[in-house]
XYZ file of C-alpha atoms in Angstrom:
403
model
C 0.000 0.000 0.000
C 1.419 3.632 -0.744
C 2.239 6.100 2.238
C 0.414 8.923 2.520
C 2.766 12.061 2.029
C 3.623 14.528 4.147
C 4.322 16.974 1.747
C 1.512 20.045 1.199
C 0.224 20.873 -1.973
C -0.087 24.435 -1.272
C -3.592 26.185 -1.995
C -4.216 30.041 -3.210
C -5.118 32.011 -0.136
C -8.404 32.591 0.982
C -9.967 35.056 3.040
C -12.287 32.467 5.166
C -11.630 28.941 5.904
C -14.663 27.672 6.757
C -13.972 23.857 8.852
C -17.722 21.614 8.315
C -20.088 22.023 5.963
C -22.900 21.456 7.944
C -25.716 23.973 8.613
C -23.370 25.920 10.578
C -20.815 26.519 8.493
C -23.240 26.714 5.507
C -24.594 29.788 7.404
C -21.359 32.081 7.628
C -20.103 30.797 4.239
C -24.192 32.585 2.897
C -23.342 35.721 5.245
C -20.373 36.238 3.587
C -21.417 36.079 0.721
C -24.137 38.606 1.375
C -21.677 41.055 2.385
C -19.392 40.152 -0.991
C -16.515 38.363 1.006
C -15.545 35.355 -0.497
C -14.841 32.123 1.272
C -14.011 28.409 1.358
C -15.479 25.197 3.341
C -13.513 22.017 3.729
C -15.848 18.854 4.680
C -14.553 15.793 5.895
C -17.330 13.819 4.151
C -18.345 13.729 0.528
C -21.745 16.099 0.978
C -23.283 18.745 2.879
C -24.263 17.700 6.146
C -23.553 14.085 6.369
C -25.015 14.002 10.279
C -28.607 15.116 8.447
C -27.633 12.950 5.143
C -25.884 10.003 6.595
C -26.269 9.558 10.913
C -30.046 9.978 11.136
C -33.204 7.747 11.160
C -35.568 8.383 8.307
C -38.483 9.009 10.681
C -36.436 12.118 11.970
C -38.409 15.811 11.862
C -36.726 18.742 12.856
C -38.367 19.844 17.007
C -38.662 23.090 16.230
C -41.274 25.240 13.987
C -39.852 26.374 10.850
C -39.521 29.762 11.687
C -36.805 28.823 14.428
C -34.642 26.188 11.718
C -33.884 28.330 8.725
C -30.242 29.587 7.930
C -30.256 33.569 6.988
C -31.211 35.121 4.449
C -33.662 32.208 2.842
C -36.975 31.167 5.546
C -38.641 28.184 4.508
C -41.446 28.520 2.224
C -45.075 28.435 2.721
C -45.820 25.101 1.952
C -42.645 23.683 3.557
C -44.343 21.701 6.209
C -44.633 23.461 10.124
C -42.429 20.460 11.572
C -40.042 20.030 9.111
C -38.859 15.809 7.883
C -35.468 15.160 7.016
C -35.769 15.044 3.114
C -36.768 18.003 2.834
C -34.461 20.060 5.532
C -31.669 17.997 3.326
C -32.862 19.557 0.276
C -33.260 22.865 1.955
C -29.533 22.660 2.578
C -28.645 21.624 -0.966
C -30.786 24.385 -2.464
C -28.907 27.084 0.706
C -25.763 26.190 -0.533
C -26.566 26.189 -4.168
C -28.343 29.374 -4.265
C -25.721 31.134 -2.199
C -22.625 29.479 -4.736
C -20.961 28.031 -1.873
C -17.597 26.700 -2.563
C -16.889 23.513 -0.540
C -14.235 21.300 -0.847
C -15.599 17.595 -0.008
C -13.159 14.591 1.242
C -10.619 17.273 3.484
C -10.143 15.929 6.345
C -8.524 18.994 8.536
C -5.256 17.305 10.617
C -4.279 21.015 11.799
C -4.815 24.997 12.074
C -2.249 26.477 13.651
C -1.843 30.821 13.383
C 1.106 32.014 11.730
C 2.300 35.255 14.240
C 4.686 35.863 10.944
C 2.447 35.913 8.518
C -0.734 36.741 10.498
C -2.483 34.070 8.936
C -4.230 30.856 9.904
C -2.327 27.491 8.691
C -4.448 24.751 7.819
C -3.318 20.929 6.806
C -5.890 19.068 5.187
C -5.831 15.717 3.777
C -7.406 14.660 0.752
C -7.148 10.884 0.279
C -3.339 10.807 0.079
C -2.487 13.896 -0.566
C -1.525 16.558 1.807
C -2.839 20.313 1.055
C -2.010 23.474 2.882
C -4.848 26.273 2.941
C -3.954 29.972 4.250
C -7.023 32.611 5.185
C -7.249 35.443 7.162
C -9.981 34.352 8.755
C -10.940 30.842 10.367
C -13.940 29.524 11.544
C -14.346 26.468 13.358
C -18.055 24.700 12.321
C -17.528 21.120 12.223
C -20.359 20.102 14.900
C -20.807 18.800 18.506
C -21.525 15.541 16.496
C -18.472 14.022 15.248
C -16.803 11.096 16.573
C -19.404 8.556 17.845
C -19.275 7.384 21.529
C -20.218 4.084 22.682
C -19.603 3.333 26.782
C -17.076 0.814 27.567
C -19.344 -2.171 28.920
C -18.309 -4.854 30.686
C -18.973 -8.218 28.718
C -19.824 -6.152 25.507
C -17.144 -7.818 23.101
C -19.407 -11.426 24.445
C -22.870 -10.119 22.973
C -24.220 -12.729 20.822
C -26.883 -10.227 19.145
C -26.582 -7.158 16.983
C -24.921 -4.023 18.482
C -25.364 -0.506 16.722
C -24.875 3.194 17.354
C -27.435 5.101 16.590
C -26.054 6.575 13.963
C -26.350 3.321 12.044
C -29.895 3.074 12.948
C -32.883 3.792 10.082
C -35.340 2.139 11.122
C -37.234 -0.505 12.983
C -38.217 -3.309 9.921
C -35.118 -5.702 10.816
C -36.464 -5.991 14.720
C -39.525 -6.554 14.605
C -40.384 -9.478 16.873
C -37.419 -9.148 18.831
C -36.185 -8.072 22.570
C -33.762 -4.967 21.654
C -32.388 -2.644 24.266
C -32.001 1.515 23.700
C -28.943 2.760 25.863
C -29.224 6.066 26.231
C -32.472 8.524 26.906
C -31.735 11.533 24.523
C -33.875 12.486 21.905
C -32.276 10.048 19.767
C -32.570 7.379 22.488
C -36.634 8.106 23.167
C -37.333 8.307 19.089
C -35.867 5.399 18.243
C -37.661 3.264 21.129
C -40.756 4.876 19.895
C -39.875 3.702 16.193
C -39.197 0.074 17.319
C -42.295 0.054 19.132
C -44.164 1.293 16.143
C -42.583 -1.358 14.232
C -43.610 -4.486 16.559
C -39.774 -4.771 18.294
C -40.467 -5.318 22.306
C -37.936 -2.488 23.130
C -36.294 -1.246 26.802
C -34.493 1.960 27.368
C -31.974 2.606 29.372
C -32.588 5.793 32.154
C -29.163 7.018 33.920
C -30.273 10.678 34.300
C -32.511 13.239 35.334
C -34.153 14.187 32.073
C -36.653 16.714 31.175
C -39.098 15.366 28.532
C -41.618 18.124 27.153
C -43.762 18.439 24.082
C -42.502 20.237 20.693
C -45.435 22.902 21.260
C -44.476 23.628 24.654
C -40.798 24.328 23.470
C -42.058 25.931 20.532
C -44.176 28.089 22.598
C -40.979 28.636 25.116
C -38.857 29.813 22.716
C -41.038 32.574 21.517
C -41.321 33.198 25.106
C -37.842 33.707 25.550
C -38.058 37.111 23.594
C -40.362 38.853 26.521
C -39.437 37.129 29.353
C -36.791 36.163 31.909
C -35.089 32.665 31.395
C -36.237 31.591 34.687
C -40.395 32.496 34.141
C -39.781 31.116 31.032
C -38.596 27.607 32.653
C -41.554 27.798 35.586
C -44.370 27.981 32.569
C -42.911 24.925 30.575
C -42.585 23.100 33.945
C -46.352 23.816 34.736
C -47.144 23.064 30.782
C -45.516 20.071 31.453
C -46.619 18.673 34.223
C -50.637 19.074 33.011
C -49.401 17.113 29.915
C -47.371 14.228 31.273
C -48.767 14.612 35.275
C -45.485 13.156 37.284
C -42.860 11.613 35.406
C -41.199 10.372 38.127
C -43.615 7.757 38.864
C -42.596 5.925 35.521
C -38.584 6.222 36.035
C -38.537 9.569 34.291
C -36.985 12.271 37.075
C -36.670 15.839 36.283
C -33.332 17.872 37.184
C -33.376 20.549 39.608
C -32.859 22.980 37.073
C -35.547 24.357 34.947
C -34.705 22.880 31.008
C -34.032 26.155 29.330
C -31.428 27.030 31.610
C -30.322 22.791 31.189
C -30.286 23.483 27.705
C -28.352 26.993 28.029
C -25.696 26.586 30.459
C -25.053 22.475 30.852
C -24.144 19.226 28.562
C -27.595 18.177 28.547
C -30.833 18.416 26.337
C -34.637 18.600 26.813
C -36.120 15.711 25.247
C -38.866 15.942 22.613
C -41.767 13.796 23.375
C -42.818 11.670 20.076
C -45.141 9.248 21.824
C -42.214 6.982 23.950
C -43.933 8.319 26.982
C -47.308 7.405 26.878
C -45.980 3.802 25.977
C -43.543 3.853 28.672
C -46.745 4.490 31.301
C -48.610 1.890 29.568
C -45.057 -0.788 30.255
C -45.047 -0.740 26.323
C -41.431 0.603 26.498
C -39.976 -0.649 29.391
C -37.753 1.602 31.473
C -34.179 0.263 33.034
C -31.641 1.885 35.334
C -27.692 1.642 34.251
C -26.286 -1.928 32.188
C -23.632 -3.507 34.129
C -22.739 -6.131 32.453
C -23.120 -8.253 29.476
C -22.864 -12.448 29.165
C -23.411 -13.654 26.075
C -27.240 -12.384 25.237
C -28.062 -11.720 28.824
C -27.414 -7.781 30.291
C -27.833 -6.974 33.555
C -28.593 -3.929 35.391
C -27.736 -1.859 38.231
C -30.680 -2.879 39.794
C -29.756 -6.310 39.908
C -31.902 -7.852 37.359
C -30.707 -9.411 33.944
C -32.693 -10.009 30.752
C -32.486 -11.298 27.321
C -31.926 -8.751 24.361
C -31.780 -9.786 20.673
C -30.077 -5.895 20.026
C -28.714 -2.970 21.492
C -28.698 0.618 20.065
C -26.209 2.856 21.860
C -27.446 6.408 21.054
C -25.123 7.501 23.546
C -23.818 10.562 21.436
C -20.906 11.669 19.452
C -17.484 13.229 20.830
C -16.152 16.610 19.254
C -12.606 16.014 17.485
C -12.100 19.744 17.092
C -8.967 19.918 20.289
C -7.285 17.254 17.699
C -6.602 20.001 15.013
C -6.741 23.506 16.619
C -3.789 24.332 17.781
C -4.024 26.903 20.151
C -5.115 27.869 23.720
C -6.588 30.681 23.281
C -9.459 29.978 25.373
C -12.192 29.822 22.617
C -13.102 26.457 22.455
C -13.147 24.018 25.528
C -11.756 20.423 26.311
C -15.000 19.314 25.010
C -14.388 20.561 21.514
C -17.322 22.977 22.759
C -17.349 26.865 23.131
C -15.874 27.289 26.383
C -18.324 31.015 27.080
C -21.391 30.660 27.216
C -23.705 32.328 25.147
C -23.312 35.407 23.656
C -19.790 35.550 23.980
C -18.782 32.107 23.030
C -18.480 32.594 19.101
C -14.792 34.955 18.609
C -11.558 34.067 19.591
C -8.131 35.819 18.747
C -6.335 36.167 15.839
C -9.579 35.800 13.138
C -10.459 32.603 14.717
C -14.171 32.219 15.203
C -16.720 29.251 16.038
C -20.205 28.533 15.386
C -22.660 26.185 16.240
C -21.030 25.259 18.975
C -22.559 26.730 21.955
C -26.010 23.953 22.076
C -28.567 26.559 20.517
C -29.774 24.173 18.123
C -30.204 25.814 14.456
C -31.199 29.068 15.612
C -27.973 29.072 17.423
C -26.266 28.684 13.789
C -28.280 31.075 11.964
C -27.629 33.458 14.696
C -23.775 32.705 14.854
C -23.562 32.785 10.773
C -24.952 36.416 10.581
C -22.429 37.585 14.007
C -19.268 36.087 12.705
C -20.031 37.136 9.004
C -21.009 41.055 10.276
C -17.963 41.010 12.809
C -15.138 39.614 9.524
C -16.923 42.134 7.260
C -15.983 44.907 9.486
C -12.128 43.530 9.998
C -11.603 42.704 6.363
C -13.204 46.454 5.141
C -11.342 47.700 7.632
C -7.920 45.858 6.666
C -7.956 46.293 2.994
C -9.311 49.932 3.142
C -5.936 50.461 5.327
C -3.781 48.733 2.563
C -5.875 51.071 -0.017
C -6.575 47.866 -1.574
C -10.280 46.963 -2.760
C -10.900 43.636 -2.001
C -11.667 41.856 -5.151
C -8.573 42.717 -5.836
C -6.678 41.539 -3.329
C -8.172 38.115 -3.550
C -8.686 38.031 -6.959
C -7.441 34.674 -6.833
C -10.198 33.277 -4.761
């Protein structure tokens, strides 16, 4: 087999390297362009969004209304449904990054981004199959996702499983189960859906509870989050609690215990999520879906819990997340993104670091949290490049004609 070489193919310089071509990164490459400043994306995968594309279960719809999950400068239209399904927020992103003449570079797989003090521009080394290229901008932004590397728990017995074991990002849907005993690990969103979806689709399913969750309706959230413009976080968090507990009466009862904090605030400041009730809990009070404390161990086709009881499972579906791979490439420190791979400020002064290095999407606000980052970052580089080239007495098209 050939080595992969070390030596860089250098690129023309760019004013923006963009890192993900997700709906993040989409979003400031579209703001930029508004404001006439060219830019480039490098995606690791072979097409827009692979997480939407590739890592998601068909029956997947987008929690929020419309009005809260389009990118700048192009809402949905009329007829695009209220609650919108995965085909067609994929194709909204294809037609996004068409309409805007994104230019993305597909199969780069960033291995580092390191600022030249010298040249007072950002280095980055990306690798495209076996060649090594070297991209220079002024300006970086860091938008390759919360969602990257996926995580499954190191179990004890695992490696003995007889059955099938998936992430969730494998999972599409529930035709190959039905009939059998299969056991959800994890109670996110993803976790709840998909034990819905193997319910619906005659699997006997179990889900695994560790935390304190807070599961709520997508009207209530919707309704929060228009809220959230009038009033204070925390009245905000005491009406979906209320909302809440006339729709579902006391989780608790059914192995489902709320945090202590209200799940705006969870959502805001913490690691964790609300969860987005599809159906999973009325099944889960009817022992449809069975509920389960922590796994263990594993012997053969036999998993047992923390509670002391085992049980037979034909499957398990981890949908126990994804870990951020960003702290592998960025080299620096300057305090912009966390050990997490995560903004390390919280919202609204997560998204700039120093030297032109920016990062969006990555402070948990969903895709408002993107469209809101694309239009900050794109308004704040439009001000330092005008200000830059206008100090050169340079125009800009000129300076970059080569982009």
């Amino acid at each position: 087999m050939e080595e992969k070489t070390n030596v860089c193919q250098q690129q023309p310089e760019e004013v923006v390297v963009i890192v993900g071509a997700g709906p993040s990164g989409l979003a400031v490459a579209a703001c930029l362009a508004e404001r006439a400043i060219p830019s480039l994306i490098l995606e690791r995968d072979d097409c827009i969004s692979p997480l939407w594309r590739k890592r998601s279960y068909d029956r997947v719809c987008l929690h929020l209304t419309k009005q809260y999950c389009s990118l700048p400068h192009m809402p949905h239209s009329d007829t695009t449904p209220t609650y919108i399904p995965k085909s067609e927020f994929i194709s909204y992103l294809d037609s996004y990054a068409e309409r805007f003449r994104l230019r993305i570079r597909f199969r780069r797989r960033v291995e580092s981004a390191l600022y030249d003090q010298k040249l007072g521009r950002w280095i980055v080394k990306a690798r495209s199959g076996d060649v090594l290229e070297e991209y220079i901008g002024r300006f970086l932004v860091v938008a390759a996702g919360e969602n990257d590397q996926k995580f499954v728990p190191d179990v004890n017995g695992l490696d003995s499983f007889k059955g099938v074991v998936i992430h969730s990002s494998e999972y599409r849907n529930g035709a190959a189960f039905k009939g059998k005993d299969v056991l959800v690990v994890g109670s996110g969103n993803s976790g709840m859906e998909i034990a819905y979806d193997l319910f619906e689709a005659g699997a006997r399913c179990s889900i695994v509870v560790r935390s304190t969750i807070h599961i709520v309706t997508k009207e209530i959230w919707s309704f929060a989050m228009g809220l959230m413009k009038y009033l204070p976080m925390s009245i905000v968090d005491n009406i979906i609690l209320f909302l809440c507990y006339l729709r579902f009466g006391n989780t608790a009862k059914y192995g489902l215990r709320r945090p202590d904090i209200g799940p705006m605030y969870m959502k805001c400041y913490t690691l964790m999520y609300q969860v987005i009730d599809v159906g999973t809990y009325d099944r889960i009070k009817t022992g449809e879906i069975q509920v389960l404390p922590s796994l263990t161990s594993i012997e053969g086709s036999m998993v047992t819990f923390s509670n002391g009881k085992t049980h037979h499972y034909d499957a398990i579906i981890f949908a126990t997340g994804y870990r951020s791979t960003i702290r592998q490439w960025l080299e620096t420190d300057d305090g912009l993104i966390g050990k997490d791979g995560m903004a390390k400020n919280n919202y609204p002064d997560h998204w700039k670091g120093q030297n032109g290095l920016y990062c969006a999407g990555l402070n948990r606000r969903g895709l408002y949290g993107s469209s809101e980052d694309g239009l900050t970052i794109a308004d704040d580089i439009s001000k330092a490049y005008n200000l830059s080239t206008h100090a050169n007495g340079v125009k800009s098209d000129e300076k970059y004609k080569s982009v």
